PDB file of C-alpha atoms in Angstrom:
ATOM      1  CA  UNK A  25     -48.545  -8.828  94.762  1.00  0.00           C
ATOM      2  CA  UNK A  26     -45.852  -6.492  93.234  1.00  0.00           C
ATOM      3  CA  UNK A  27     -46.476  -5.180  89.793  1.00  0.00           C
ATOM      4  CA  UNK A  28     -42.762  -5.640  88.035  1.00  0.00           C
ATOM      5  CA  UNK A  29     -44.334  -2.982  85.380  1.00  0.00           C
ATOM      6  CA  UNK A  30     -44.490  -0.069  87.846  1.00  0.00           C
ATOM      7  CA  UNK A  31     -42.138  -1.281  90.570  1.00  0.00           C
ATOM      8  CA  UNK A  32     -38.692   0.644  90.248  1.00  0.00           C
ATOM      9  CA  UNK A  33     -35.873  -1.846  89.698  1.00  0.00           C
ATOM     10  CA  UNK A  34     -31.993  -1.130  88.698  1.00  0.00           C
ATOM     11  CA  UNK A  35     -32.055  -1.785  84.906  1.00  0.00           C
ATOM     12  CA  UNK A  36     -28.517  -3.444  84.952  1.00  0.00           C
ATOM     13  CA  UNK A  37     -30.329  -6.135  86.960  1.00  0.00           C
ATOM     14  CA  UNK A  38     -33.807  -6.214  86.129  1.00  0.00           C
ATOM     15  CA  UNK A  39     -32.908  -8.950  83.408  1.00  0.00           C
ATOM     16  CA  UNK A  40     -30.216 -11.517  82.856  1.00  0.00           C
ATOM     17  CA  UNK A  41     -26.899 -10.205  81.866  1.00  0.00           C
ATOM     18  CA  UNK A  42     -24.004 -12.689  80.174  1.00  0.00           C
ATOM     19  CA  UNK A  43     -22.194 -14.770  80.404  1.00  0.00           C
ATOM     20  CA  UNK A  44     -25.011 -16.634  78.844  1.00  0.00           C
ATOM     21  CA  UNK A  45     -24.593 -20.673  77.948  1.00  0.00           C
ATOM     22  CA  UNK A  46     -22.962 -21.056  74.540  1.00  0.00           C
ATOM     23  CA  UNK A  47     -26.053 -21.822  72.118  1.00  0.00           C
ATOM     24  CA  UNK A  48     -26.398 -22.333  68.374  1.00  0.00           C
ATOM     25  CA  UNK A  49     -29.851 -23.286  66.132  1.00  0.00           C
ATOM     26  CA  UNK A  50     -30.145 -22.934  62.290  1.00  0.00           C
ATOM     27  CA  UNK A  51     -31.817 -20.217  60.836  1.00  0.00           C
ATOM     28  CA  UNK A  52     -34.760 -18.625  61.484  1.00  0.00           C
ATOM     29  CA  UNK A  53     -34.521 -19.903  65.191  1.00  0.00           C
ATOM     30  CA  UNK A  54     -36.922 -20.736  67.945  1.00  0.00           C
ATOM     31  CA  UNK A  55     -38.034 -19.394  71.356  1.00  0.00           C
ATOM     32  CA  UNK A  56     -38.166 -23.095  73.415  1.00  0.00           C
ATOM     33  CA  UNK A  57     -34.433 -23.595  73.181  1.00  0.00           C
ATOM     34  CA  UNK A  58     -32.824 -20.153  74.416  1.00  0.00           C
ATOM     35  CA  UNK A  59     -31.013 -19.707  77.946  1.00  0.00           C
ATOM     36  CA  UNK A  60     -32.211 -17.406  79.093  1.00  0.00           C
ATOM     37  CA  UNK A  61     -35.797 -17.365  78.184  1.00  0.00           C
ATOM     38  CA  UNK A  62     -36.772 -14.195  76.356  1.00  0.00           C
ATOM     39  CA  UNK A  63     -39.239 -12.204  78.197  1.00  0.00           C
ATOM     40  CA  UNK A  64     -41.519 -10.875  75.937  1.00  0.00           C
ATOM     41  CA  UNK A  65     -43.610  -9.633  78.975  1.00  0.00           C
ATOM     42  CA  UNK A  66     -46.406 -12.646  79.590  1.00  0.00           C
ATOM     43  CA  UNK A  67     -46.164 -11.931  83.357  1.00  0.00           C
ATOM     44  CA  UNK A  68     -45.686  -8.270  83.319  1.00  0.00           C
ATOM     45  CA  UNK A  69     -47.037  -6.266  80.927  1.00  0.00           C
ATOM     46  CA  UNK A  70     -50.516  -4.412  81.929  1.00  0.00           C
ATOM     47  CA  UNK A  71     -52.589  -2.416  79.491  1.00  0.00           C
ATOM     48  CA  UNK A  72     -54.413   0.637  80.456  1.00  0.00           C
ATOM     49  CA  UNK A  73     -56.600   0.651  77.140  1.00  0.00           C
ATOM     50  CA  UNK A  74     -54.413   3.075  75.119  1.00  0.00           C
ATOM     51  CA  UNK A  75     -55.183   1.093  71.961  1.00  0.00           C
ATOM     52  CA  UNK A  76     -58.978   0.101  72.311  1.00  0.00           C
ATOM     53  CA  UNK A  77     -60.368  -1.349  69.085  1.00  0.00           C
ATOM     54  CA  UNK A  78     -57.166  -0.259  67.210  1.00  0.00           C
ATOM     55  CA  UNK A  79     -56.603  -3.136  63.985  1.00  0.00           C
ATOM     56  CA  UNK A  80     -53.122  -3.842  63.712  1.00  0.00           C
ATOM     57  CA  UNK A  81     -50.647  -5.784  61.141  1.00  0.00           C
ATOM     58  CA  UNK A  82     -47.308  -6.438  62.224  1.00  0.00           C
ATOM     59  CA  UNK A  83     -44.461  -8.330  60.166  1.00  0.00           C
ATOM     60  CA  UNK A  84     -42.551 -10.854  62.163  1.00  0.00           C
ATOM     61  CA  UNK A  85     -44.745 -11.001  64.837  1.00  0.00           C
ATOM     62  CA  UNK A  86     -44.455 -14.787  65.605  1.00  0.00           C
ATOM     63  CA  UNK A  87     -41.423 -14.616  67.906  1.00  0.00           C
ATOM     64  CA  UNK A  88     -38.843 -11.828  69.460  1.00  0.00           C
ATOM     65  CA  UNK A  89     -39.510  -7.966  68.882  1.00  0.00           C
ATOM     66  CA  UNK A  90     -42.817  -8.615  67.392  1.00  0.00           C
ATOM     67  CA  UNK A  91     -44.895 -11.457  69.728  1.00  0.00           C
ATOM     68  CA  UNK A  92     -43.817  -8.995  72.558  1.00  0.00           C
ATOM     69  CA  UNK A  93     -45.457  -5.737  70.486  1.00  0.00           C
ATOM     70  CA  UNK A  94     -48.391  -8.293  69.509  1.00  0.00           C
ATOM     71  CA  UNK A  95     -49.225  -8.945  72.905  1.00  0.00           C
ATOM     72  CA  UNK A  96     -48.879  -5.191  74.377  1.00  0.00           C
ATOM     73  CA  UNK A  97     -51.250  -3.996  71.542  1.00  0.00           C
ATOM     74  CA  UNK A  98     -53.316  -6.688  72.913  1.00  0.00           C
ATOM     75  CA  UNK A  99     -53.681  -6.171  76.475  1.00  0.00           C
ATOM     76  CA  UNK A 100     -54.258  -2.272  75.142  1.00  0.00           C
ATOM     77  CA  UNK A 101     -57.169  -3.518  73.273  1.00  0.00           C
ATOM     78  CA  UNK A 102     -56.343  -4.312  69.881  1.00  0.00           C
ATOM     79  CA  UNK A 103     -56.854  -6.743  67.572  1.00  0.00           C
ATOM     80  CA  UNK A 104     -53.361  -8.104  65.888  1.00  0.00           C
ATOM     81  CA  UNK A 105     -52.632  -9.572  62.518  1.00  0.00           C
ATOM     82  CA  UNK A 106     -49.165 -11.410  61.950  1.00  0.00           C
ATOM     83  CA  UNK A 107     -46.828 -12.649  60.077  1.00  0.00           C
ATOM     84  CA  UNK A 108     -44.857 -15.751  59.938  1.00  0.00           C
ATOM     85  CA  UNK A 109     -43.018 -18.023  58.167  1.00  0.00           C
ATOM     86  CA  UNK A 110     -44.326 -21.145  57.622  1.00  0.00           C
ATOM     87  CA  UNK A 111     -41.974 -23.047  59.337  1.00  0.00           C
ATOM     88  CA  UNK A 112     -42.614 -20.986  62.603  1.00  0.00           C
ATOM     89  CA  UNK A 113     -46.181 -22.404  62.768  1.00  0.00           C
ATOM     90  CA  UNK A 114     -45.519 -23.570  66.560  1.00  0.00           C
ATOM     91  CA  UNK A 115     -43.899 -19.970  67.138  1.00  0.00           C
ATOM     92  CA  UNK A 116     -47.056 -18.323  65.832  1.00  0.00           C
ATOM     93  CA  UNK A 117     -49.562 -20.658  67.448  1.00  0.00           C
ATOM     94  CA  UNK A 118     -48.053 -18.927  70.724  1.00  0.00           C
ATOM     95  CA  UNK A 119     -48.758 -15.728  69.643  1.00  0.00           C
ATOM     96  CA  UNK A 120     -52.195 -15.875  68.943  1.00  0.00           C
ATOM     97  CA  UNK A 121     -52.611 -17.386  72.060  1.00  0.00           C
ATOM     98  CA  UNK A 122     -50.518 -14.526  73.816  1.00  0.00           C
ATOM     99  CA  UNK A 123     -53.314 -12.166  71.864  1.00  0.00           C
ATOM    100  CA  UNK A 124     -56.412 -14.355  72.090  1.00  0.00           C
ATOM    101  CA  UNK A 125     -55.847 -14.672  75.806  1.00  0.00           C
ATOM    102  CA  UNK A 126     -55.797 -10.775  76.016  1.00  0.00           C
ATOM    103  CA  UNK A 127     -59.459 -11.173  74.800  1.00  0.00           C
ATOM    104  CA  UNK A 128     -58.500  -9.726  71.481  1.00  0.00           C
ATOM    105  CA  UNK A 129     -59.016 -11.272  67.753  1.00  0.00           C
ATOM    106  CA  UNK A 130     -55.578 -12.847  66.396  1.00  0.00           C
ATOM    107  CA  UNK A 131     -54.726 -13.400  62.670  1.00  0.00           C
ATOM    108  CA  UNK A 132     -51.174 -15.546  61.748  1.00  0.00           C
ATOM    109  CA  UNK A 133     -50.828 -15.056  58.560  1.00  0.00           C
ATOM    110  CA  UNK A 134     -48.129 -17.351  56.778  1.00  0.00           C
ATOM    111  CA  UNK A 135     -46.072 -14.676  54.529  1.00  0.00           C
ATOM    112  CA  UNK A 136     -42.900 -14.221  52.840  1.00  0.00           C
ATOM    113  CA  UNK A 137     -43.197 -10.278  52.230  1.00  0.00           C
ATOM    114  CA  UNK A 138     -40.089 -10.789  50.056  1.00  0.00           C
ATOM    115  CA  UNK A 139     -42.723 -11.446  47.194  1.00  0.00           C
ATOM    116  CA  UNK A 140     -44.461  -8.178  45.755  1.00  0.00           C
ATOM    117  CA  UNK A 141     -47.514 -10.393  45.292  1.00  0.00           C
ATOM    118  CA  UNK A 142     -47.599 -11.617  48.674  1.00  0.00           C
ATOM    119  CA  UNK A 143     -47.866  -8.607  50.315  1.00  0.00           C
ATOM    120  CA  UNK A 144     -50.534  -7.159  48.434  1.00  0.00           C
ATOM    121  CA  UNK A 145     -52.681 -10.205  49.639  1.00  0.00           C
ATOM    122  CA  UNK A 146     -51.401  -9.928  53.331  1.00  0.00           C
ATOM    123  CA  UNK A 147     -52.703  -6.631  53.236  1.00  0.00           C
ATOM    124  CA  UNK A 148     -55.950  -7.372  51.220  1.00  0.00           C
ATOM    125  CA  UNK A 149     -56.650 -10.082  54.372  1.00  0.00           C
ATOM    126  CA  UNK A 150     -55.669  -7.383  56.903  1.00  0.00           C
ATOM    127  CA  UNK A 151     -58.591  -5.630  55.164  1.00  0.00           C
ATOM    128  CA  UNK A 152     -61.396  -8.616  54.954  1.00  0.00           C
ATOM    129  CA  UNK A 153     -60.455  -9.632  58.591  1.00  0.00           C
ATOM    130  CA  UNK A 154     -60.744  -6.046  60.327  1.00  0.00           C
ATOM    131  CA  UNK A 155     -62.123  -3.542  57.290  1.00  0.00           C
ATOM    132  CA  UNK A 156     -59.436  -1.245  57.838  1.00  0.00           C
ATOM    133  CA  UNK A 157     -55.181  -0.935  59.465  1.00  0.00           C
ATOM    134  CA  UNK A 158     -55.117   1.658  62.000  1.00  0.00           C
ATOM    135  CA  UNK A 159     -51.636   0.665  62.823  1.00  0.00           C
ATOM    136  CA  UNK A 160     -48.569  -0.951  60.153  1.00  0.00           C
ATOM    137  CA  UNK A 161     -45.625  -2.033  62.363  1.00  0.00           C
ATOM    138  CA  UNK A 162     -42.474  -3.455  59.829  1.00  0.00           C
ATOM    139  CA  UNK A 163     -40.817  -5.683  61.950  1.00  0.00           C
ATOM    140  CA  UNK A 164     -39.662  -8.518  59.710  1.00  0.00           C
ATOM    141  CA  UNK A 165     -35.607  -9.082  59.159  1.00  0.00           C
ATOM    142  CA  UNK A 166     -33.658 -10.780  57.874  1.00  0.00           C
ATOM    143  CA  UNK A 167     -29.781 -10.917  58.901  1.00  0.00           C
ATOM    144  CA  UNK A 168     -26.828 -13.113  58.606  1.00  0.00           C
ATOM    145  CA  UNK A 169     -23.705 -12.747  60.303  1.00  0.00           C
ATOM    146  CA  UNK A 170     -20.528 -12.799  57.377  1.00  0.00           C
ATOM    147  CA  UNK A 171     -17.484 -12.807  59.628  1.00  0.00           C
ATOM    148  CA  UNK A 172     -15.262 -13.101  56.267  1.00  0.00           C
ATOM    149  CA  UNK A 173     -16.110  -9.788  54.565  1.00  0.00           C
ATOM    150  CA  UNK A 174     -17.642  -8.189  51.554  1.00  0.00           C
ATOM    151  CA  UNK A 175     -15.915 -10.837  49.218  1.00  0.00           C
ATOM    152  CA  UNK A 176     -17.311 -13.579  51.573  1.00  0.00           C
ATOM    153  CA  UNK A 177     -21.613 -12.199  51.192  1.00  0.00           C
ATOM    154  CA  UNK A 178     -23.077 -14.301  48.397  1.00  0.00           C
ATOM    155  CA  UNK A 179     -25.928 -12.545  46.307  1.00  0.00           C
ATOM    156  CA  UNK A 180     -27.832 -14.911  47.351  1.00  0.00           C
ATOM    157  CA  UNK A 181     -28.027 -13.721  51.049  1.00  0.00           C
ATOM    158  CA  UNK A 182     -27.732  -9.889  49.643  1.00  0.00           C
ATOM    159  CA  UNK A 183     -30.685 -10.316  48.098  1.00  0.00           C
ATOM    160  CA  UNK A 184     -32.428 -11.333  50.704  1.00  0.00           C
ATOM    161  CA  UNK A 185     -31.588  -9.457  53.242  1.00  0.00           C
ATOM    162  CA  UNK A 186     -32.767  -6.048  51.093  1.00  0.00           C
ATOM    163  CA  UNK A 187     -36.246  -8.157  50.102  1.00  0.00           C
ATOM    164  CA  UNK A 188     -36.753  -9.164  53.001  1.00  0.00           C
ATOM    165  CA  UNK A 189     -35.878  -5.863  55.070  1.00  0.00           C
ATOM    166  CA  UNK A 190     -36.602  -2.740  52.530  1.00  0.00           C
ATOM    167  CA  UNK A 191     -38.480  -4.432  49.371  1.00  0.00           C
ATOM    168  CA  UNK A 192     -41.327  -6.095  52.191  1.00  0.00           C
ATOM    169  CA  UNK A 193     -41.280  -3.035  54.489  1.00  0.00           C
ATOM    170  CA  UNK A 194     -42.251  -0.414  50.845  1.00  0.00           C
ATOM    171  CA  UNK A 195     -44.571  -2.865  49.417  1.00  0.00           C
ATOM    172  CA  UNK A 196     -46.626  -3.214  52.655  1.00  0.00           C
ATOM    173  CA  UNK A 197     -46.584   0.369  53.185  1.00  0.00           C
ATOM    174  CA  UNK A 198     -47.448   1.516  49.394  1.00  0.00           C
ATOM    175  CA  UNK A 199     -50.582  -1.296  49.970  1.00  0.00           C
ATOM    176  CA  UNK A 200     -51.791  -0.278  53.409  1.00  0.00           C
ATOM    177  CA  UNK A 201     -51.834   3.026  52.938  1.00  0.00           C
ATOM    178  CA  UNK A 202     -55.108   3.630  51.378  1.00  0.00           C
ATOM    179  CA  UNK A 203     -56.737   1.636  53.936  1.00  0.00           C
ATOM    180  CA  UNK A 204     -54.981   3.581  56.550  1.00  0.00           C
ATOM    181  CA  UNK A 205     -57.328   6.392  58.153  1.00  0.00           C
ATOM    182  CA  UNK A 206     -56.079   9.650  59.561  1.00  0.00           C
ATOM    183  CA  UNK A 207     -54.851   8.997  62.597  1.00  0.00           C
ATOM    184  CA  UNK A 208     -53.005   5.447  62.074  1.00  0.00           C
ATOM    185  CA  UNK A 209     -49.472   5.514  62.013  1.00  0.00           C
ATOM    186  CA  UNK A 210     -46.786   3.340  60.949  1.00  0.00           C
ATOM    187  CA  UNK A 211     -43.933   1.974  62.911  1.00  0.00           C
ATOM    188  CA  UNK A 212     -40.608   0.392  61.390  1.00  0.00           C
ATOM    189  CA  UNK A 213     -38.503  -1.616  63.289  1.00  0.00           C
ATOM    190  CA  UNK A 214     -34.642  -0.181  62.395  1.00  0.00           C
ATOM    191  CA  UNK A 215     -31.421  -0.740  64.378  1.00  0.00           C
ATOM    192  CA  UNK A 216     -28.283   0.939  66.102  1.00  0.00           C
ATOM    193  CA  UNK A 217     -26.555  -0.987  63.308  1.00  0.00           C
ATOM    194  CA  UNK A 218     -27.968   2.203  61.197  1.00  0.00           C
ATOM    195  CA  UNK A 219     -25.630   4.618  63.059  1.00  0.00           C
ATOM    196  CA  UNK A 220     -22.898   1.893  64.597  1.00  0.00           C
ATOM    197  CA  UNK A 221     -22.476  -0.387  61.291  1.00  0.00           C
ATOM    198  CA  UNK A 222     -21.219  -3.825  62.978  1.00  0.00           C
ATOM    199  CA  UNK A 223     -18.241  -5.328  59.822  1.00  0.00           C
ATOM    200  CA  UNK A 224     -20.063  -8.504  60.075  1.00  0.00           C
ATOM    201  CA  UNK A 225     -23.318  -7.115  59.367  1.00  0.00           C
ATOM    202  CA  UNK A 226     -22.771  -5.351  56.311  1.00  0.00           C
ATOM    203  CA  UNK A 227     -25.833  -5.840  54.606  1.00  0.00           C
ATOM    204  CA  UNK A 228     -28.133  -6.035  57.092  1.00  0.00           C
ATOM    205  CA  UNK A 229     -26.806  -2.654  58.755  1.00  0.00           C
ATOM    206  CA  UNK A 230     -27.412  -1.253  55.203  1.00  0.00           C
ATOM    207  CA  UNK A 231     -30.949  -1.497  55.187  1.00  0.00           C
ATOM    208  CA  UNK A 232     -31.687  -0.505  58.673  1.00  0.00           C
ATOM    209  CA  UNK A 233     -29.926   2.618  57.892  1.00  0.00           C
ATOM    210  CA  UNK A 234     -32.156   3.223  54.479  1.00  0.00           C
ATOM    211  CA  UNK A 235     -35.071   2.473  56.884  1.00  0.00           C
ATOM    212  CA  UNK A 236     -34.058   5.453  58.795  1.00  0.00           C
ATOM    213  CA  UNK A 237     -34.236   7.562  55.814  1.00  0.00           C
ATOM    214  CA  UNK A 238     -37.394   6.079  54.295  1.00  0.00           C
ATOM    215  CA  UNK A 239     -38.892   6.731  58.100  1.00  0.00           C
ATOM    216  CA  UNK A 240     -37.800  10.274  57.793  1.00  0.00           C
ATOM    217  CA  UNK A 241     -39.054  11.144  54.121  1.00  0.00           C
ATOM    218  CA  UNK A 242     -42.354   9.372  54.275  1.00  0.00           C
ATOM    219  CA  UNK A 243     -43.297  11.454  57.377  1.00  0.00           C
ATOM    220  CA  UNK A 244     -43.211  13.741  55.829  1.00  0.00           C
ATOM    221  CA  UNK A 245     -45.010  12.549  53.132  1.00  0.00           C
ATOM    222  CA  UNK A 246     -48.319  11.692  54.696  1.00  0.00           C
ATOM    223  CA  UNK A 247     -48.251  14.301  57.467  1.00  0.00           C
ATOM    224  CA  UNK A 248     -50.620  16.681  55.740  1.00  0.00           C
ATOM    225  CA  UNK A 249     -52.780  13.216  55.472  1.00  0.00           C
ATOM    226  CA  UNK A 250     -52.496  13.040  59.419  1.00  0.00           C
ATOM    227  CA  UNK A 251     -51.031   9.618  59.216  1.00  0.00           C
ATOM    228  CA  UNK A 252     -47.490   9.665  61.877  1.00  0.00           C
ATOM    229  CA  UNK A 253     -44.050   7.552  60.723  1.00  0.00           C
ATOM    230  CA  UNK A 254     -42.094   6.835  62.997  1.00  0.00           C
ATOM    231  CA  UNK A 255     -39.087   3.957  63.933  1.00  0.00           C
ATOM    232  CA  UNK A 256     -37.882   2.440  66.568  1.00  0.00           C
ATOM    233  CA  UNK A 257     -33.864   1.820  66.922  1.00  0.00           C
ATOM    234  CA  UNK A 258     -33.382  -1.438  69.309  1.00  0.00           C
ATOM    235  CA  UNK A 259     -29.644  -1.968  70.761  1.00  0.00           C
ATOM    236  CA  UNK A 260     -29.085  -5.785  71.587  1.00  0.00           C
ATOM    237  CA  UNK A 261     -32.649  -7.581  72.185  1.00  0.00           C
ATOM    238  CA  UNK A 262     -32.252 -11.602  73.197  1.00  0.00           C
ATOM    239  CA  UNK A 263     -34.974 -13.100  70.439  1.00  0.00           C
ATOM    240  CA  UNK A 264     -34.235 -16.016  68.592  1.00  0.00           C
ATOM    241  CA  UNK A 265     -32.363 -14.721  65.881  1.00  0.00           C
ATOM    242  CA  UNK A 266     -29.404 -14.061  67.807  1.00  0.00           C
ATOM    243  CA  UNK A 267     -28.170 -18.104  68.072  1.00  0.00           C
ATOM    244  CA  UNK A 268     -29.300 -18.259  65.032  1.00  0.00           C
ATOM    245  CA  UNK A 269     -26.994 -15.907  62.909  1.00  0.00           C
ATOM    246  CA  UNK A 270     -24.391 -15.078  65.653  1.00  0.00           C
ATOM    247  CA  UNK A 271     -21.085 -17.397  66.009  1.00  0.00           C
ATOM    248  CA  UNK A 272     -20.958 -15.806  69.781  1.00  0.00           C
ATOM    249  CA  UNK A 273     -23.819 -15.635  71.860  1.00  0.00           C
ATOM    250  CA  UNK A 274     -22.069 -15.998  75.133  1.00  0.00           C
ATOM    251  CA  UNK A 275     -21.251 -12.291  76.022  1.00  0.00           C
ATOM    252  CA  UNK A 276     -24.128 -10.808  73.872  1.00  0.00           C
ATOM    253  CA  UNK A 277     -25.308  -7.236  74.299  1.00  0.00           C
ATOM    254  CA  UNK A 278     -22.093  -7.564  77.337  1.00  0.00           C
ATOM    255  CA  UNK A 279     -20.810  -4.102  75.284  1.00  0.00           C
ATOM    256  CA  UNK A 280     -23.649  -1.669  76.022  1.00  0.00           C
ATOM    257  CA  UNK A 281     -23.438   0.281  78.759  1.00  0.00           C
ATOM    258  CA  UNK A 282     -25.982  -0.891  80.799  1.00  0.00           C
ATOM    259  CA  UNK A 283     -23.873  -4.758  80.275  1.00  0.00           C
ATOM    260  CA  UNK A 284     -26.508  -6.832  78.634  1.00  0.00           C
ATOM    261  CA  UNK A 285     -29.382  -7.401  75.853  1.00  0.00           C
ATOM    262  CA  UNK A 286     -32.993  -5.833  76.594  1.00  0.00           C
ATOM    263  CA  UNK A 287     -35.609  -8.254  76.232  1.00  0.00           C
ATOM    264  CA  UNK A 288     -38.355  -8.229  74.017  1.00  0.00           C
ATOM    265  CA  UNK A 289     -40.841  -6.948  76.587  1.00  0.00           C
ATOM    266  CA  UNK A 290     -39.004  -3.769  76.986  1.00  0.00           C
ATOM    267  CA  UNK A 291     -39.024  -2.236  73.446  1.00  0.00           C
ATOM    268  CA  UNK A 292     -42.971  -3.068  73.528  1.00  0.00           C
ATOM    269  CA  UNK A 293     -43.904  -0.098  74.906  1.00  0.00           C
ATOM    270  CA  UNK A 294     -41.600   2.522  72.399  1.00  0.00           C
ATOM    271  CA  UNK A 295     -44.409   0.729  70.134  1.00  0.00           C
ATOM    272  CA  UNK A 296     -47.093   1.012  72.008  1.00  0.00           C
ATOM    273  CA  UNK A 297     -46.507   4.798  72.594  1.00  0.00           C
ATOM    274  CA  UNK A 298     -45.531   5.316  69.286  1.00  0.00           C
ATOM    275  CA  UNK A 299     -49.272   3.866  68.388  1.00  0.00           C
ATOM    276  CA  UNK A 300     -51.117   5.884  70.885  1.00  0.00           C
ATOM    277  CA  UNK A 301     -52.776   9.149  70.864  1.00  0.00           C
ATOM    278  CA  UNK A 302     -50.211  10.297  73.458  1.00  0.00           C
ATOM    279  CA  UNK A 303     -47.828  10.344  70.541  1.00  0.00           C
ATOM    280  CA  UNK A 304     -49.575  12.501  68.446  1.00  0.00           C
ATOM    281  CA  UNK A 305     -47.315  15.360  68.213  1.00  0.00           C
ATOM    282  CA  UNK A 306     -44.357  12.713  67.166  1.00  0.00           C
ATOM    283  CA  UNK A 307     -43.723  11.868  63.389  1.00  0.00           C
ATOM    284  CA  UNK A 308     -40.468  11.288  61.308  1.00  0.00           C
ATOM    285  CA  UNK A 309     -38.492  10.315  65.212  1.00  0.00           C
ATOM    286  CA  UNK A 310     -36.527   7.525  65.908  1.00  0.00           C
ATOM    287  CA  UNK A 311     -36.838   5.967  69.229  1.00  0.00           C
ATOM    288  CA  UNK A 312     -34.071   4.942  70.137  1.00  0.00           C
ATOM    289  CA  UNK A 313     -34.030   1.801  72.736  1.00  0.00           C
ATOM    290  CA  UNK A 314     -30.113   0.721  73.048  1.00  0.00           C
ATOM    291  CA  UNK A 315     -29.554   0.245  76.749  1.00  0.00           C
ATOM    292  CA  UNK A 316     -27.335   3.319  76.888  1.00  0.00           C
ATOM    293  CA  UNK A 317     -24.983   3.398  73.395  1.00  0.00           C
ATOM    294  CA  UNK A 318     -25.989   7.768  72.277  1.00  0.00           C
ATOM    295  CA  UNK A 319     -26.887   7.510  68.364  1.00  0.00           C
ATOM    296  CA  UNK A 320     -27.285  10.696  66.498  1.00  0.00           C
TER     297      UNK A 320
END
């Protein structure tokens, strides 16, 4: 049976490349309806124990980016705790079974880190359920596509955007840290929007750039601590926020150069090494995972 992990394939083909069917769901969006499927790698992805008995928390792990880190830090042998909103319940659900199924212990948590309070109790259950966080990824985002300009971005959407992207992602940290040993790491999830700022994604492209920055300084920070920082910088990924804040989804992730979106399933493993022992050496980088597009 061919392994699609270590079986060489041209990535301009390996996935599906657009035109994709013109699709549209309200906000925060869901996995069942999308054409293509995201892959988030259920039928690929094989762990080789890099992660054994590692406790992880990971923000926005229900869906997208994060169900596809979730179940790679599984099948490596670690046991995941999540975030969600509440009204991705079903979402979650398949998560945990993604992890469970991996023989590992799953935690959804129901969170909006946008909330000071809320994330000190996510990470005070993060504690009770696993007695310590070898691993913090923040994933969670928020974005909102404002084709009108500056004028046209109500505070209302401002403001959540930077809770829910830089307020969430310094809380956690500040909370996990002292139950962080030496050794764990943290991972943020930033963007190529940090370095290639799209118009229509003003404030969204504003945080992931301050997430660079607040990658860069808190390495070095905690290196004499032996704790590792480090980001990951995704191009175009196909997860269910993309019909869900873009007008066009039709030619999505079309512009980079290798003509179409990565899935899900292949930014997992920039986490996964990024987590590992292998990376030990690697602190304050930013991995960038854009299909081709140089950033700085």
């Amino acid at each position: 049976m061919t392994d699609p992990q270590h079986t060489r394939q041209n990535p301009v083909t390996q996935h599906p490349t657009p035109e994709f069917p013109a699709q549209d769901q309200p906000h925060p969006g869901w996995t069942g309806p999308m054409d293509p499927p995201p892959d988030h790698g259920e039928e690929s992805y094989r762990g080789a124990g890099r992660l054994t008995d590692r406790k992880i928390v990971i923000t926005g792990g229900d869906s997208g980016i994060g169900r596809a880190v979730a179940l790679a830090f599984a099948r490596e042998g670690a046991d995941v705790l999540f975030t969600h909103l509440q009204q991705e319940e079903n979402e979650a659900r398949e998560t945990s079974r993604l992890v469970e199924d991996a023989g590992r212990k799953a935690v959804a948590v129901s969170c909006d880190i946008r909330e000071e309070e809320n994330c000190r109790a996510l990470i005070e259950r993060a504690v009770g359920e696993f007695g310590r966080i070898d691993v913090l990824v923040n994933n969670a985002a928020y974005q909102m596509s404002q084709p009108d300009g500056i004028e046209a971005i109500p505070t209302e959407q401002f403001d959540r955007v930077m809770r829910t992207n830089l307020y969430g992602m310094f809380w956690l940290t500040k909370f996990a840290l002292p139950h962080i040993p030496e050794g764990g790491s943290i991972i943020n999830s930033t963007s190529v929007q940090a370095y290639k700022p799209s118009p229509h994604l003003l404030d969204y492209a504003m945080t992931k750039g301050a997430i660079v920055t607040f990658t860069q300084g808190l390495a070095q920070m905690l290196a004499k601590r032996g704790i590792r920082v480090n980001a990951v910088a995704p191009g175009p990924v196909w997860t269910p926020l993309i019909p869900a804040t873009l007008p066009d989804t039709v030619e999505f992730g079309k512009q980079s150069p290798l003509g179409r979106p990565a899935q899900p399933a292949e930014l997992a493993p920039a986490y996964v090494y990024l987590a590992s022992q292998e990376a030990s050496f690697i602190t304050a980088e930013i991995l960038n995972a854009t299909g081709g597009t140089p950033l700085p």
